[in-house]
PDB file of C-alpha atoms and ligand atoms in Angstrom:
ATOM      1  CA  MET F  27     -35.433  47.326 -32.820  1.00  0.00           C
ATOM      2  CA  ASN F  28     -34.164  43.829 -30.936  1.00  0.00           C
ATOM      3  CA  GLU F  29     -37.054  43.606 -29.309  1.00  0.00           C
ATOM      4  CA  ILE F  30     -38.661  43.067 -32.881  1.00  0.00           C
ATOM      5  CA  ASP F  31     -36.435  40.688 -33.948  1.00  0.00           C
ATOM      6  CA  ASN F  32     -37.054  38.993 -30.995  1.00  0.00           C
ATOM      7  CA  ILE F  33     -40.317  38.418 -31.582  1.00  0.00           C
ATOM      8  CA  ILE F  34     -40.087  37.186 -34.867  1.00  0.00           C
ATOM      9  CA  SER F  35     -38.049  34.723 -34.139  1.00  0.00           C
ATOM     10  CA  GLY F  36     -40.346  33.455 -31.281  1.00  0.00           C
ATOM     11  CA  PHE F  37     -43.091  32.820 -34.847  1.00  0.00           C
ATOM     12  CA  PHE F  38     -40.387  30.757 -35.737  1.00  0.00           C
ATOM     13  CA  GLU F  39     -38.211  27.154 -35.158  1.00  0.00           C
ATOM     14  CA  PRO F  40     -34.740  26.915 -35.695  1.00  0.00           C
ATOM     15  CA  THR F  41     -35.056  25.525 -38.891  1.00  0.00           C
ATOM     16  CA  ILE F  42     -37.408  28.278 -40.373  1.00  0.00           C
ATOM     17  CA  ARG F  43     -35.611  30.684 -37.512  1.00  0.00           C
ATOM     18  CA  GLU F  44     -32.474  30.810 -39.138  1.00  0.00           C
ATOM     19  CA  TYR F  45     -33.744  32.308 -42.601  1.00  0.00           C
ATOM     20  CA  ILE F  46     -34.982  35.263 -40.555  1.00  0.00           C
ATOM     21  CA  GLY F  47     -30.777  36.212 -40.225  1.00  0.00           C
ATOM     22  CA  LYS F  48     -29.887  35.787 -44.474  1.00  0.00           C
ATOM     23  CA  ILE F  49     -31.148  38.237 -45.294  1.00  0.00           C
ATOM     24  CA  PRO F  50     -30.032  41.501 -44.183  1.00  0.00           C
ATOM     25  CA  VAL F  51     -31.051  43.946 -42.006  1.00  0.00           C
ATOM     26  CA  GLY F  52     -32.859  46.670 -44.253  1.00  0.00           C
ATOM     27  CA  LYS F  53     -34.156  50.245 -43.033  1.00  0.00           C
ATOM     28  CA  ARG F  54     -37.095  48.440 -40.918  1.00  0.00           C
ATOM     29  CA  LEU F  55     -39.135  51.919 -42.528  1.00  0.00           C
ATOM     30  CA  ARG F  56     -42.612  49.355 -41.701  1.00  0.00           C
ATOM     31  CA  SER F  57     -41.487  48.984 -38.298  1.00  0.00           C
ATOM     32  CA  ARG F  58     -39.928  52.732 -37.467  1.00  0.00           C
ATOM     33  CA  LEU F  59     -43.382  54.394 -39.325  1.00  0.00           C
ATOM     34  CA  ILE F  60     -45.154  51.947 -37.011  1.00  0.00           C
ATOM     35  CA  CYS F  61     -43.595  52.536 -33.522  1.00  0.00           C
ATOM     36  CA  ALA F  62     -43.576  56.128 -33.688  1.00  0.00           C
ATOM     37  CA  ILE F  63     -46.830  56.687 -35.357  1.00  0.00           C
ATOM     38  CA  ALA F  64     -48.484  54.282 -32.483  1.00  0.00           C
ATOM     39  CA  LYS F  65     -46.134  55.085 -30.056  1.00  0.00           C
ATOM     40  CA  ASN F  66     -48.108  54.928 -26.538  1.00  0.00           C
ATOM     41  CA  SER F  67     -49.602  51.431 -27.393  1.00  0.00           C
ATOM     42  CA  ASP F  68     -47.642  47.996 -26.463  1.00  0.00           C
ATOM     43  CA  ARG F  69     -49.040  46.369 -29.047  1.00  0.00           C
ATOM     44  CA  ARG F  70     -46.453  48.740 -31.661  1.00  0.00           C
ATOM     45  CA  PHE F  71     -43.383  46.191 -31.716  1.00  0.00           C
ATOM     46  CA  PHE F  72     -45.737  43.099 -32.697  1.00  0.00           C
ATOM     47  CA  LEU F  73     -47.475  44.905 -35.382  1.00  0.00           C
ATOM     48  CA  SER F  74     -44.228  46.156 -36.595  1.00  0.00           C
ATOM     49  CA  ALA F  75     -43.001  41.883 -36.810  1.00  0.00           C
ATOM     50  CA  ILE F  76     -46.090  41.334 -38.354  1.00  0.00           C
ATOM     51  CA  VAL F  77     -45.260  43.460 -40.840  1.00  0.00           C
ATOM     52  CA  GLU F  78     -41.820  42.962 -41.030  1.00  0.00           C
ATOM     53  CA  THR F  79     -42.053  39.218 -41.428  1.00  0.00           C
ATOM     54  CA  ILE F  80     -44.888  39.875 -44.588  1.00  0.00           C
ATOM     55  CA  HIS F  81     -42.258  42.036 -46.607  1.00  0.00           C
ATOM     56  CA  LEU F  82     -39.380  39.823 -45.391  1.00  0.00           C
ATOM     57  CA  ALA F  83     -41.563  37.238 -47.680  1.00  0.00           C
ATOM     58  CA  SER F  84     -42.203  39.539 -50.062  1.00  0.00           C
ATOM     59  CA  LEU F  85     -38.068  39.816 -51.033  1.00  0.00           C
ATOM     60  CA  LEU F  86     -37.660  36.323 -50.484  1.00  0.00           C
ATOM     61  CA  HIS F  87     -40.549  35.785 -53.206  1.00  0.00           C
ATOM     62  CA  ASP F  88     -39.068  38.610 -55.678  1.00  0.00           C
ATOM     63  CA  ASP F  89     -35.635  38.083 -56.239  1.00  0.00           C
ATOM     64  CA  ILE F  90     -36.684  34.799 -57.426  1.00  0.00           C
ATOM     65  CA  ILE F  91     -39.085  37.066 -60.195  1.00  0.00           C
ATOM     66  CA  ASP F  92     -36.513  38.934 -60.640  1.00  0.00           C
ATOM     67  CA  ASP F  93     -33.717  36.526 -60.578  1.00  0.00           C
ATOM     68  CA  ALA F  94     -31.834  38.994 -58.578  1.00  0.00           C
ATOM     69  CA  LYS F  95     -28.692  37.664 -57.174  1.00  0.00           C
ATOM     70  CA  THR F  96     -28.146  40.016 -54.501  1.00  0.00           C
ATOM     71  CA  ARG F  97     -30.219  41.592 -51.762  1.00  0.00           C
ATOM     72  CA  ARG F  98     -28.862  44.370 -49.199  1.00  0.00           C
ATOM     73  CA  GLY F  99     -25.088  43.520 -50.708  1.00  0.00           C
ATOM     74  CA  ALA F 100     -25.684  39.663 -48.953  1.00  0.00           C
ATOM     75  CA  PRO F 101     -26.668  36.728 -51.983  1.00  0.00           C
ATOM     76  CA  SER F 102     -29.774  36.070 -51.776  1.00  0.00           C
ATOM     77  CA  VAL F 103     -31.883  33.478 -49.973  1.00  0.00           C
ATOM     78  CA  PHE F 104     -32.516  31.256 -53.567  1.00  0.00           C
ATOM     79  CA  VAL F 105     -28.934  31.396 -54.736  1.00  0.00           C
ATOM     80  CA  THR F 106     -27.769  30.827 -51.563  1.00  0.00           C
ATOM     81  CA  ASP F 107     -30.304  27.613 -50.506  1.00  0.00           C
ATOM     82  CA  GLY F 108     -32.774  27.301 -53.772  1.00  0.00           C
ATOM     83  CA  ALA F 109     -35.911  28.474 -55.080  1.00  0.00           C
ATOM     84  CA  LYS F 110     -38.185  25.284 -53.564  1.00  0.00           C
ATOM     85  CA  LYS F 111     -36.563  26.313 -49.846  1.00  0.00           C
ATOM     86  CA  ALA F 112     -36.834  30.493 -51.030  1.00  0.00           C
ATOM     87  CA  ILE F 113     -40.365  30.045 -52.258  1.00  0.00           C
ATOM     88  CA  LEU F 114     -41.760  27.786 -48.822  1.00  0.00           C
ATOM     89  CA  VAL F 115     -39.315  30.075 -46.296  1.00  0.00           C
ATOM     90  CA  GLY F 116     -41.526  32.737 -47.896  1.00  0.00           C
ATOM     91  CA  ASP F 117     -44.639  31.277 -47.639  1.00  0.00           C
ATOM     92  CA  ILE F 118     -44.069  30.224 -44.006  1.00  0.00           C
ATOM     93  CA  PHE F 119     -43.184  33.540 -43.003  1.00  0.00           C
ATOM     94  CA  TYR F 120     -46.790  35.299 -44.879  1.00  0.00           C
ATOM     95  CA  ALA F 121     -48.627  32.741 -43.854  1.00  0.00           C
ATOM     96  CA  SER F 122     -47.403  32.720 -39.510  1.00  0.00           C
ATOM     97  CA  ALA F 123     -47.082  36.379 -40.023  1.00  0.00           C
ATOM     98  CA  PHE F 124     -51.316  35.937 -41.568  1.00  0.00           C
ATOM     99  CA  ALA F 125     -52.102  33.886 -38.276  1.00  0.00           C
ATOM    100  CA  LYS F 126     -50.523  36.655 -35.516  1.00  0.00           C
ATOM    101  CA  LEU F 127     -52.203  39.272 -37.194  1.00  0.00           C
ATOM    102  CA  THR F 128     -55.560  37.321 -35.560  1.00  0.00           C
ATOM    103  CA  GLU F 129     -53.962  38.303 -32.728  1.00  0.00           C
ATOM    104  CA  PHE F 130     -55.493  42.053 -33.563  1.00  0.00           C
ATOM    105  CA  GLU F 131     -58.804  43.852 -33.822  1.00  0.00           C
ATOM    106  CA  SER F 132     -60.542  43.069 -37.725  1.00  0.00           C
ATOM    107  CA  ALA F 133     -60.039  46.755 -38.492  1.00  0.00           C
ATOM    108  CA  ILE F 134     -56.576  46.262 -38.295  1.00  0.00           C
ATOM    109  CA  ALA F 135     -56.058  42.505 -39.821  1.00  0.00           C
ATOM    110  CA  GLU F 136     -58.842  43.699 -42.782  1.00  0.00           C
ATOM    111  CA  VAL F 137     -56.039  46.695 -43.122  1.00  0.00           C
ATOM    112  CA  ILE F 138     -53.019  44.669 -43.582  1.00  0.00           C
ATOM    113  CA  GLY F 139     -54.777  41.895 -45.224  1.00  0.00           C
ATOM    114  CA  LYS F 140     -56.065  44.406 -47.856  1.00  0.00           C
ATOM    115  CA  ALA F 141     -52.647  44.998 -48.063  1.00  0.00           C
ATOM    116  CA  VAL F 142     -50.941  41.975 -49.086  1.00  0.00           C
ATOM    117  CA  ALA F 143     -53.296  41.572 -51.334  1.00  0.00           C
ATOM    118  CA  LYS F 144     -52.151  44.913 -53.634  1.00  0.00           C
ATOM    119  CA  LEU F 145     -48.647  43.862 -53.153  1.00  0.00           C
ATOM    120  CA  ALA F 146     -48.913  40.910 -54.483  1.00  0.00           C
ATOM    121  CA  TYR F 147     -51.124  42.431 -57.580  1.00  0.00           C
ATOM    122  CA  GLY F 148     -48.901  44.725 -57.642  1.00  0.00           C
ATOM    123  CA  GLU F 149     -46.025  42.113 -58.397  1.00  0.00           C
ATOM    124  CA  PHE F 150     -48.042  40.732 -60.873  1.00  0.00           C
ATOM    125  CA  LEU F 151     -48.722  43.929 -62.636  1.00  0.00           C
ATOM    126  CA  ASP F 152     -44.680  45.116 -62.477  1.00  0.00           C
ATOM    127  CA  VAL F 153     -43.943  41.657 -64.039  1.00  0.00           C
ATOM    128  CA  LYS F 154     -47.150  42.257 -67.103  1.00  0.00           C
ATOM    129  CA  LEU F 155     -45.951  45.844 -67.375  1.00  0.00           C
ATOM    130  CA  SER F 156     -41.819  44.468 -68.157  1.00  0.00           C
ATOM    131  CA  GLU F 157     -42.583  41.846 -71.214  1.00  0.00           C
ATOM    132  CA  SER F 158     -42.364  45.248 -73.380  1.00  0.00           C
ATOM    133  CA  PHE F 159     -41.297  49.150 -73.295  1.00  0.00           C
ATOM    134  CA  ASN F 160     -43.827  50.682 -71.206  1.00  0.00           C
ATOM    135  CA  ALA F 161     -44.006  54.378 -71.436  1.00  0.00           C
ATOM    136  CA  ASP F 162     -46.850  54.988 -69.348  1.00  0.00           C
ATOM    137  CA  ARG F 163     -46.171  56.917 -66.934  1.00  0.00           C
ATOM    138  CA  GLU F 164     -49.808  56.400 -64.706  1.00  0.00           C
ATOM    139  CA  ARG F 165     -49.907  52.493 -65.635  1.00  0.00           C
ATOM    140  CA  TYR F 166     -45.988  52.847 -63.778  1.00  0.00           C
ATOM    141  CA  GLU F 167     -47.570  54.882 -60.619  1.00  0.00           C
ATOM    142  CA  ASN F 168     -50.541  53.046 -59.950  1.00  0.00           C
ATOM    143  CA  MET F 169     -48.071  49.623 -60.230  1.00  0.00           C
ATOM    144  CA  ILE F 170     -45.759  51.294 -57.754  1.00  0.00           C
ATOM    145  CA  TYR F 171     -48.392  52.235 -55.235  1.00  0.00           C
ATOM    146  CA  LEU F 172     -49.543  48.693 -55.465  1.00  0.00           C
ATOM    147  CA  LYS F 173     -46.073  47.138 -55.348  1.00  0.00           C
ATOM    148  CA  THR F 174     -44.794  49.721 -52.886  1.00  0.00           C
ATOM    149  CA  ALA F 175     -46.792  51.884 -51.338  1.00  0.00           C
ATOM    150  CA  ALA F 176     -49.773  49.841 -50.415  1.00  0.00           C
ATOM    151  CA  LEU F 177     -48.019  48.181 -46.758  1.00  0.00           C
ATOM    152  CA  ILE F 178     -46.625  51.704 -46.141  1.00  0.00           C
ATOM    153  CA  GLU F 179     -49.779  52.819 -46.340  1.00  0.00           C
ATOM    154  CA  ALA F 180     -51.100  50.122 -44.384  1.00  0.00           C
ATOM    155  CA  SER F 181     -48.836  49.811 -41.616  1.00  0.00           C
ATOM    156  CA  CYS F 182     -49.360  53.501 -41.059  1.00  0.00           C
ATOM    157  CA  GLU F 183     -53.375  53.158 -40.918  1.00  0.00           C
ATOM    158  CA  ALA F 184     -52.509  50.432 -38.486  1.00  0.00           C
ATOM    159  CA  ALA F 185     -50.783  52.035 -35.897  1.00  0.00           C
ATOM    160  CA  ALA F 186     -53.029  55.010 -36.036  1.00  0.00           C
ATOM    161  CA  ILE F 187     -56.131  53.109 -35.794  1.00  0.00           C
ATOM    162  CA  LEU F 188     -53.776  50.532 -33.339  1.00  0.00           C
ATOM    163  CA  ALA F 189     -53.279  54.224 -31.422  1.00  0.00           C
ATOM    164  CA  ASN F 190     -56.589  55.680 -31.839  1.00  0.00           C
ATOM    165  CA  LYS F 191     -55.729  58.449 -34.080  1.00  0.00           C
ATOM    166  CA  ASP F 192     -57.105  59.487 -37.485  1.00  0.00           C
ATOM    167  CA  ARG F 193     -56.964  57.268 -39.863  1.00  0.00           C
ATOM    168  CA  GLU F 194     -57.648  58.973 -42.878  1.00  0.00           C
ATOM    169  CA  SER F 195     -54.249  61.048 -42.077  1.00  0.00           C
ATOM    170  CA  PHE F 196     -52.059  58.541 -41.635  1.00  0.00           C
ATOM    171  CA  ARG F 197     -53.116  56.696 -44.329  1.00  0.00           C
ATOM    172  CA  ASN F 198     -52.671  59.264 -46.451  1.00  0.00           C
ATOM    173  CA  PHE F 199     -48.844  60.336 -45.267  1.00  0.00           C
ATOM    174  CA  GLY F 200     -47.987  56.490 -45.805  1.00  0.00           C
ATOM    175  CA  ARG F 201     -48.643  56.419 -48.979  1.00  0.00           C
ATOM    176  CA  LEU F 202     -47.238  59.447 -50.159  1.00  0.00           C
ATOM    177  CA  LEU F 203     -45.011  58.101 -48.194  1.00  0.00           C
ATOM    178  CA  GLY F 204     -44.282  54.881 -50.211  1.00  0.00           C
ATOM    179  CA  VAL F 205     -44.365  56.271 -53.695  1.00  0.00           C
ATOM    180  CA  ALA F 206     -41.531  58.434 -52.919  1.00  0.00           C
ATOM    181  CA  PHE F 207     -39.445  55.914 -51.143  1.00  0.00           C
ATOM    182  CA  GLN F 208     -40.117  53.323 -54.434  1.00  0.00           C
ATOM    183  CA  THR F 209     -39.143  57.350 -56.114  1.00  0.00           C
ATOM    184  CA  ILE F 210     -35.579  57.910 -54.625  1.00  0.00           C
ATOM    185  CA  ASP F 211     -35.183  53.931 -54.749  1.00  0.00           C
ATOM    186  CA  ASP F 212     -36.029  53.922 -58.653  1.00  0.00           C
ATOM    187  CA  VAL F 213     -33.526  57.074 -58.487  1.00  0.00           C
ATOM    188  CA  LEU F 214     -30.581  55.448 -56.502  1.00  0.00           C
ATOM    189  CA  ASP F 215     -30.910  53.574 -59.427  1.00  0.00           C
ATOM    190  CA  ILE F 216     -29.167  54.960 -61.488  1.00  0.00           C
ATOM    191  CA  THR F 217     -27.113  57.682 -59.684  1.00  0.00           C
ATOM    192  CA  HIS F 218     -25.470  55.098 -57.684  1.00  0.00           C
ATOM    193  CA  ASN F 219     -23.510  52.539 -57.664  1.00  0.00           C
ATOM    194  CA  GLU F 220     -23.403  48.379 -56.371  1.00  0.00           C
ATOM    195  CA  THR F 221     -21.158  49.111 -53.788  1.00  0.00           C
ATOM    196  CA  GLU F 222     -23.741  51.384 -52.779  1.00  0.00           C
ATOM    197  CA  LEU F 223     -26.821  50.342 -53.478  1.00  0.00           C
ATOM    198  CA  GLY F 224     -26.071  46.534 -52.105  1.00  0.00           C
ATOM    199  CA  LYS F 225     -27.268  45.447 -55.615  1.00  0.00           C
ATOM    200  CA  PRO F 226     -26.416  45.901 -59.777  1.00  0.00           C
ATOM    201  CA  SER F 227     -26.507  48.862 -59.875  1.00  0.00           C
ATOM    202  CA  LEU F 228     -28.795  50.877 -63.391  1.00  0.00           C
ATOM    203  CA  ASN F 229     -30.360  47.253 -62.996  1.00  0.00           C
ATOM    204  CA  ASP F 230     -34.340  48.438 -63.230  1.00  0.00           C
ATOM    205  CA  LEU F 231     -33.727  49.145 -67.497  1.00  0.00           C
ATOM    206  CA  SER F 232     -32.067  45.496 -67.988  1.00  0.00           C
ATOM    207  CA  GLU F 233     -34.787  43.336 -65.019  1.00  0.00           C
ATOM    208  CA  GLY F 234     -37.436  45.312 -67.972  1.00  0.00           C
ATOM    209  CA  LYS F 235     -39.100  47.588 -65.622  1.00  0.00           C
ATOM    210  CA  VAL F 236     -39.233  51.043 -66.842  1.00  0.00           C
ATOM    211  CA  THR F 237     -38.621  53.901 -63.872  1.00  0.00           C
ATOM    212  CA  LEU F 238     -40.235  57.467 -63.436  1.00  0.00           C
ATOM    213  CA  PRO F 239     -36.638  59.342 -64.550  1.00  0.00           C
ATOM    214  CA  LEU F 240     -36.345  56.442 -67.763  1.00  0.00           C
ATOM    215  CA  ILE F 241     -40.116  57.311 -68.804  1.00  0.00           C
ATOM    216  CA  ASP F 242     -39.155  60.884 -68.362  1.00  0.00           C
ATOM    217  CA  PHE F 243     -36.261  60.894 -70.525  1.00  0.00           C
ATOM    218  CA  TYR F 244     -38.250  59.122 -72.709  1.00  0.00           C
ATOM    219  CA  TYR F 245     -40.889  61.855 -73.259  1.00  0.00           C
ATOM    220  CA  ALA F 246     -37.946  64.640 -73.553  1.00  0.00           C
ATOM    221  CA  ALA F 247     -35.649  62.642 -75.542  1.00  0.00           C
ATOM    222  CA  ASP F 248     -35.538  62.603 -79.612  1.00  0.00           C
ATOM    223  CA  LYS F 249     -36.426  60.277 -81.670  1.00  0.00           C
ATOM    224  CA  ASN F 250     -32.899  58.524 -81.853  1.00  0.00           C
ATOM    225  CA  ASN F 251     -31.913  58.714 -77.824  1.00  0.00           C
ATOM    226  CA  GLN F 252     -35.871  57.570 -77.779  1.00  0.00           C
ATOM    227  CA  LYS F 253     -34.460  54.355 -80.179  1.00  0.00           C
ATOM    228  CA  LYS F 254     -31.620  53.989 -78.085  1.00  0.00           C
ATOM    229  CA  LEU F 255     -33.047  54.480 -74.975  1.00  0.00           C
ATOM    230  CA  ILE F 256     -35.729  51.678 -76.305  1.00  0.00           C
ATOM    231  CA  SER F 257     -32.714  49.255 -77.986  1.00  0.00           C
ATOM    232  CA  LEU F 258     -31.314  48.705 -74.035  1.00  0.00           C
ATOM    233  CA  PHE F 259     -34.882  47.735 -72.685  1.00  0.00           C
ATOM    234  CA  GLY F 260     -34.386  43.919 -70.989  1.00  0.00           C
ATOM    235  CA  LYS F 261     -30.588  43.509 -72.115  1.00  0.00           C
ATOM    236  CA  THR F 262     -26.967  43.940 -69.896  1.00  0.00           C
ATOM    237  CA  ILE F 263     -26.297  47.091 -69.523  1.00  0.00           C
ATOM    238  CA  THR F 264     -22.734  47.193 -71.306  1.00  0.00           C
ATOM    239  CA  LYS F 265     -20.206  50.150 -69.486  1.00  0.00           C
ATOM    240  CA  SER F 266     -20.234  52.729 -72.811  1.00  0.00           C
ATOM    241  CA  ASP F 267     -24.319  52.165 -72.676  1.00  0.00           C
ATOM    242  CA  ALA F 268     -24.219  53.018 -68.453  1.00  0.00           C
ATOM    243  CA  ASP F 269     -21.590  55.909 -69.338  1.00  0.00           C
ATOM    244  CA  TRP F 270     -24.571  57.132 -72.166  1.00  0.00           C
ATOM    245  CA  LEU F 271     -27.898  57.013 -70.361  1.00  0.00           C
ATOM    246  CA  ARG F 272     -26.126  58.291 -66.854  1.00  0.00           C
ATOM    247  CA  SER F 273     -25.921  61.289 -69.109  1.00  0.00           C
ATOM    248  CA  VAL F 274     -28.323  61.737 -70.683  1.00  0.00           C
ATOM    249  CA  LEU F 275     -30.616  61.001 -67.693  1.00  0.00           C
ATOM    250  CA  GLU F 276     -28.449  63.883 -66.312  1.00  0.00           C
ATOM    251  CA  GLN F 277     -28.927  66.289 -68.825  1.00  0.00           C
ATOM    252  CA  SER F 278     -31.926  65.935 -69.606  1.00  0.00           C
ATOM    253  CA  GLY F 279     -32.978  67.026 -66.563  1.00  0.00           C
ATOM    254  CA  SER F 280     -34.992  63.751 -65.845  1.00  0.00           C
ATOM    255  CA  ILE F 281     -32.929  62.279 -62.659  1.00  0.00           C
ATOM    256  CA  ALA F 282     -33.810  65.967 -61.564  1.00  0.00           C
ATOM    257  CA  ARG F 283     -37.436  66.059 -62.416  1.00  0.00           C
ATOM    258  CA  SER F 284     -37.591  63.212 -60.329  1.00  0.00           C
ATOM    259  CA  ARG F 285     -36.210  63.961 -57.656  1.00  0.00           C
ATOM    260  CA  GLN F 286     -38.098  67.064 -56.912  1.00  0.00           C
ATOM    261  CA  TYR F 287     -41.561  65.446 -57.619  1.00  0.00           C
ATOM    262  CA  ALA F 288     -39.910  62.634 -55.112  1.00  0.00           C
ATOM    263  CA  LYS F 289     -39.632  65.160 -52.828  1.00  0.00           C
ATOM    264  CA  GLU F 290     -43.212  67.238 -53.465  1.00  0.00           C
ATOM    265  CA  LEU F 291     -44.440  64.071 -51.774  1.00  0.00           C
ATOM    266  CA  LEU F 292     -42.600  64.124 -49.702  1.00  0.00           C
ATOM    267  CA  ASP F 293     -43.536  67.565 -48.566  1.00  0.00           C
ATOM    268  CA  ASP F 294     -47.685  67.252 -48.603  1.00  0.00           C
ATOM    269  CA  ALA F 295     -46.635  63.750 -45.969  1.00  0.00           C
ATOM    270  CA  LYS F 296     -45.000  65.700 -43.990  1.00  0.00           C
ATOM    271  CA  SER F 297     -47.667  68.604 -44.173  1.00  0.00           C
ATOM    272  CA  LEU F 298     -50.257  66.043 -42.654  1.00  0.00           C
ATOM    273  CA  VAL F 299     -48.328  65.237 -39.292  1.00  0.00           C
ATOM    274  CA  ALA F 300     -46.751  68.788 -39.199  1.00  0.00           C
ATOM    275  CA  GLY F 301     -45.805  69.065 -35.520  1.00  0.00           C
ATOM    276  CA  ASP F 302     -44.999  65.491 -34.903  1.00  0.00           C
ATOM    277  CA  ASP F 303     -41.201  65.617 -35.019  1.00  0.00           C
ATOM    278  CA  GLU F 304     -40.591  61.908 -35.023  1.00  0.00           C
ATOM    279  CA  LEU F 305     -42.538  61.054 -37.944  1.00  0.00           C
ATOM    280  CA  SER F 306     -41.032  64.219 -39.636  1.00  0.00           C
ATOM    281  CA  SER F 307     -37.298  63.276 -38.932  1.00  0.00           C
ATOM    282  CA  VAL F 308     -38.397  59.098 -40.687  1.00  0.00           C
ATOM    283  CA  ALA F 309     -40.033  60.945 -43.515  1.00  0.00           C
ATOM    284  CA  ASP F 310     -36.745  63.382 -43.139  1.00  0.00           C
ATOM    285  CA  ALA F 311     -33.963  60.409 -43.745  1.00  0.00           C
ATOM    286  CA  LEU F 312     -36.197  60.075 -46.407  1.00  0.00           C
ATOM    287  CA  ILE F 313     -34.887  63.064 -47.553  1.00  0.00           C
ATOM    288  CA  ARG F 314     -31.662  62.375 -47.248  1.00  0.00           C
ATOM    289  CA  ARG F 315     -31.271  59.431 -49.482  1.00  0.00           C
ATOM    290  CA  ILE F 316     -31.836  61.934 -52.338  1.00  0.00           C
ATOM    291  CA  LYS F 317     -28.237  62.835 -53.072  1.00  0.00           C
TER     292      LYS F 317
HETATM  293  C1  LIG D   4     -39.405  44.917 -54.471  1.00  0.00           C
HETATM  294  O1  LIG D   4     -39.883  45.680 -55.840  1.00  0.00           O
HETATM  295  C2  LIG D   4     -41.233  44.206 -54.368  1.00  0.00           C
HETATM  296  C3  LIG D   4     -41.684  44.071 -53.375  1.00  0.00           C
HETATM  297  C4  LIG D   4     -41.644  44.146 -52.419  1.00  0.00           C
HETATM  298  C5  LIG D   4     -43.087  43.640 -53.303  1.00  0.00           C
HETATM  299  C6  LIG D   4     -42.941  41.858 -54.168  1.00  0.00           C
HETATM  300  C7  LIG D   4     -44.309  40.914 -53.933  1.00  0.00           C
HETATM  301  C8  LIG D   4     -44.157  39.982 -53.977  1.00  0.00           C
HETATM  302  C9  LIG D   4     -43.430  39.215 -54.614  1.00  0.00           C
HETATM  303  C10 LIG D   4     -45.938  39.606 -53.770  1.00  0.00           C
HETATM  304  C11 LIG D   4     -45.588  38.156 -52.696  1.00  0.00           C
HETATM  305  C12 LIG D   4     -46.330  38.932 -51.675  1.00  0.00           C
HETATM  306  C13 LIG D   4     -46.128  38.238 -50.420  1.00  0.00           C
HETATM  307  C14 LIG D   4     -46.568  38.089 -49.023  1.00  0.00           C
HETATM  308  C15 LIG D   4     -45.561  36.609 -50.578  1.00  0.00           C
HETATM  309  P1  LIG D   4     -38.455  45.602 -56.721  1.00  0.00           P
HETATM  310  O2  LIG D   4     -37.868  44.508 -57.658  1.00  0.00           O
HETATM  311  O3  LIG D   4     -38.401  46.945 -57.511  1.00  0.00           O
HETATM  312  O4  LIG D   4     -37.227  46.530 -55.435  1.00  0.00           O
HETATM  313  P2  LIG D   4     -35.859  45.593 -54.977  1.00  0.00           P
HETATM  314  O5  LIG D   4     -34.994  46.689 -56.072  1.00  0.00           O
HETATM  315  O6  LIG D   4     -36.092  45.757 -53.381  1.00  0.00           O
HETATM  316  O7  LIG D   4     -36.257  44.409 -55.216  1.00  0.00           O
HETATM  317 MG1  LIG D   5     -36.936  42.484 -56.975  1.00  0.00          MG
END
């Protein structure tokens, strides 16, 4: 992945370049997919660098919107440098990536451009849904498709265009994988601790995010437990609330059903790329996150 880092660094002059290092490197899921799909194209690293830069921009802004003080185990940039700079660096990352995108054929620029519009709309819906307790699974799933899966879907489709492969199959592969990825993230927020996550655990409900396991539990619960769940919405979760929440989510089967749903999406995704071992192993890396 060094090549991708070098390309990203080359996009910026030193004052802005230093901000890349302030966000610890993540799983690089989007780049791994692009490089696995377009492995014979010498432009795969350039496309990956553009997509990772867009992703970094979205994280800088997302942490401000979510008031998330840590990202990948490190203090968020708006905490260390202030929100003004974090917003502007995000804008610079985002605008620079778009300027570079014009060096690709218009079909690729269009696919990525439309995905970023979806990403921002998904984030808007996330904010809107967080204003009150949302138990509507369809609205939640539409929001996570837009917020998380759309850029993964577009990365796969753009890589397929680059590699002269079937756009539709890879688009569908990316969409299924993206929704599975977010569903697993929702589960990990409940089942894992702060050290493992690199950010506070059981944070979604406090942030007003009623994720899939919580929606599932809402419908499985009796009236009392429904009331208790709703009472925790948007609040700081105490140790006893956390113990209660984790135990009812396990006992009701909501965690297991959410994991199962993610596994089914992953299986569907993998069936679209059957025979491609490298791509399947990127998908398997996701499965391994489901403890
Ligand atoms: C993380 O979701 C959200 C995103 C990665 C999308 C954020 C999108 C924007 C801020 C729109 C603006 C986009 C650009 C390119 C400037 P999360 O909060 O559920 O996940 P987390 O736990 O990783 O924070
Ligand atoms: Mg966030």
